[in-house]
C-alpha positions as a printed NumPy array, in Angstrom:
array([[-26.876,   1.951,   0.257],
       [-26.626,  -1.688,  -0.713],
       [-23.592,  -3.283,  -2.312],
       [-25.574,  -3.851,  -5.51 ],
       [-26.429,  -0.171,  -5.74 ],
       [-22.856,   0.847,  -4.949],
       [-21.289,  -1.302,  -7.659],
       [-23.964,  -0.762, -10.306],
       [-23.209,   1.547, -13.21 ],
       [-26.33 ,   3.614, -12.568],
       [-26.922,   6.352, -10.047],
       [-24.26 ,   7.762,  -7.744],
       [-22.29 ,   4.554,  -7.151],
       [-19.531,   5.165,  -9.713],
       [-18.988,   8.7  ,  -8.417],
       [-18.729,   7.493,  -4.822],
       [-16.287,   4.73 ,  -5.792],
       [-14.306,   7.219,  -7.89 ],
       [-14.073,   9.655,  -4.997],
       [-12.86 ,   6.906,  -2.669],
       [-10.412,   5.687,  -5.314],
       [ -8.926,   9.147,  -5.842],
       [ -8.677,   9.618,  -2.074],
       [ -6.815,   6.33 ,  -1.605],
       [ -4.473,   7.085,  -4.509],
       [ -3.639,  10.503,  -3.065],
       [ -3.037,   9.01 ,   0.378],
       [ -0.73 ,   6.399,  -1.135],
       [  1.129,   9.071,  -3.077],
       [  1.607,  11.115,   0.085],
       [  2.96 ,   8.087,   1.962],
       [  5.377,   7.387,  -0.895],
       [  6.606,  10.989,  -1.012],
       [  7.078,  11.167,   2.758],
       [  8.901,   7.822,   2.801],
       [ 11.253,   8.882,   0.003],
       [ 11.93 ,  12.233,   1.695],
       [ 12.704,  10.576,   5.024],
       [ 14.949,   8.042,   3.303],
       [ 16.839,  10.797,   1.458],
       [ 17.334,  12.787,   4.672],
       [ 18.58 ,   9.689,   6.473],
       [ 21.081,   8.933,   3.696],
       [ 22.207,  12.576,   3.527],
       [ 22.812,  12.764,   7.274],
       [ 24.83 ,   9.552,   7.118],
       [ 27.212,  11.112,   4.564],
       [ 27.946,  14.301,   6.536],
       [ 31.43 ,  14.701,   8.041],
       [ 31.64 ,  14.228,  11.781],
       [ 28.99 ,  11.572,  11.809],
       [ 30.383,   8.779,  13.969],
       [ 27.329,   6.553,  13.965],
       [ 27.67 ,   3.24 ,  12.233],
       [ 25.254,   2.625,   9.327],
       [ 22.502,   0.185,  10.154]])
């Protein structure tokens, strides 16, 4: 498939680009959710009593 066919508004090009777009958005959303969850766990473990580690 040529670049012209991929980016034209006819045929299967828009569907292929849409599928890739949705895939990349979902992957980005998953990375964001995992990062926020890891950050929250790190902050929660820092606040527990008995934790003698210094914050970084």
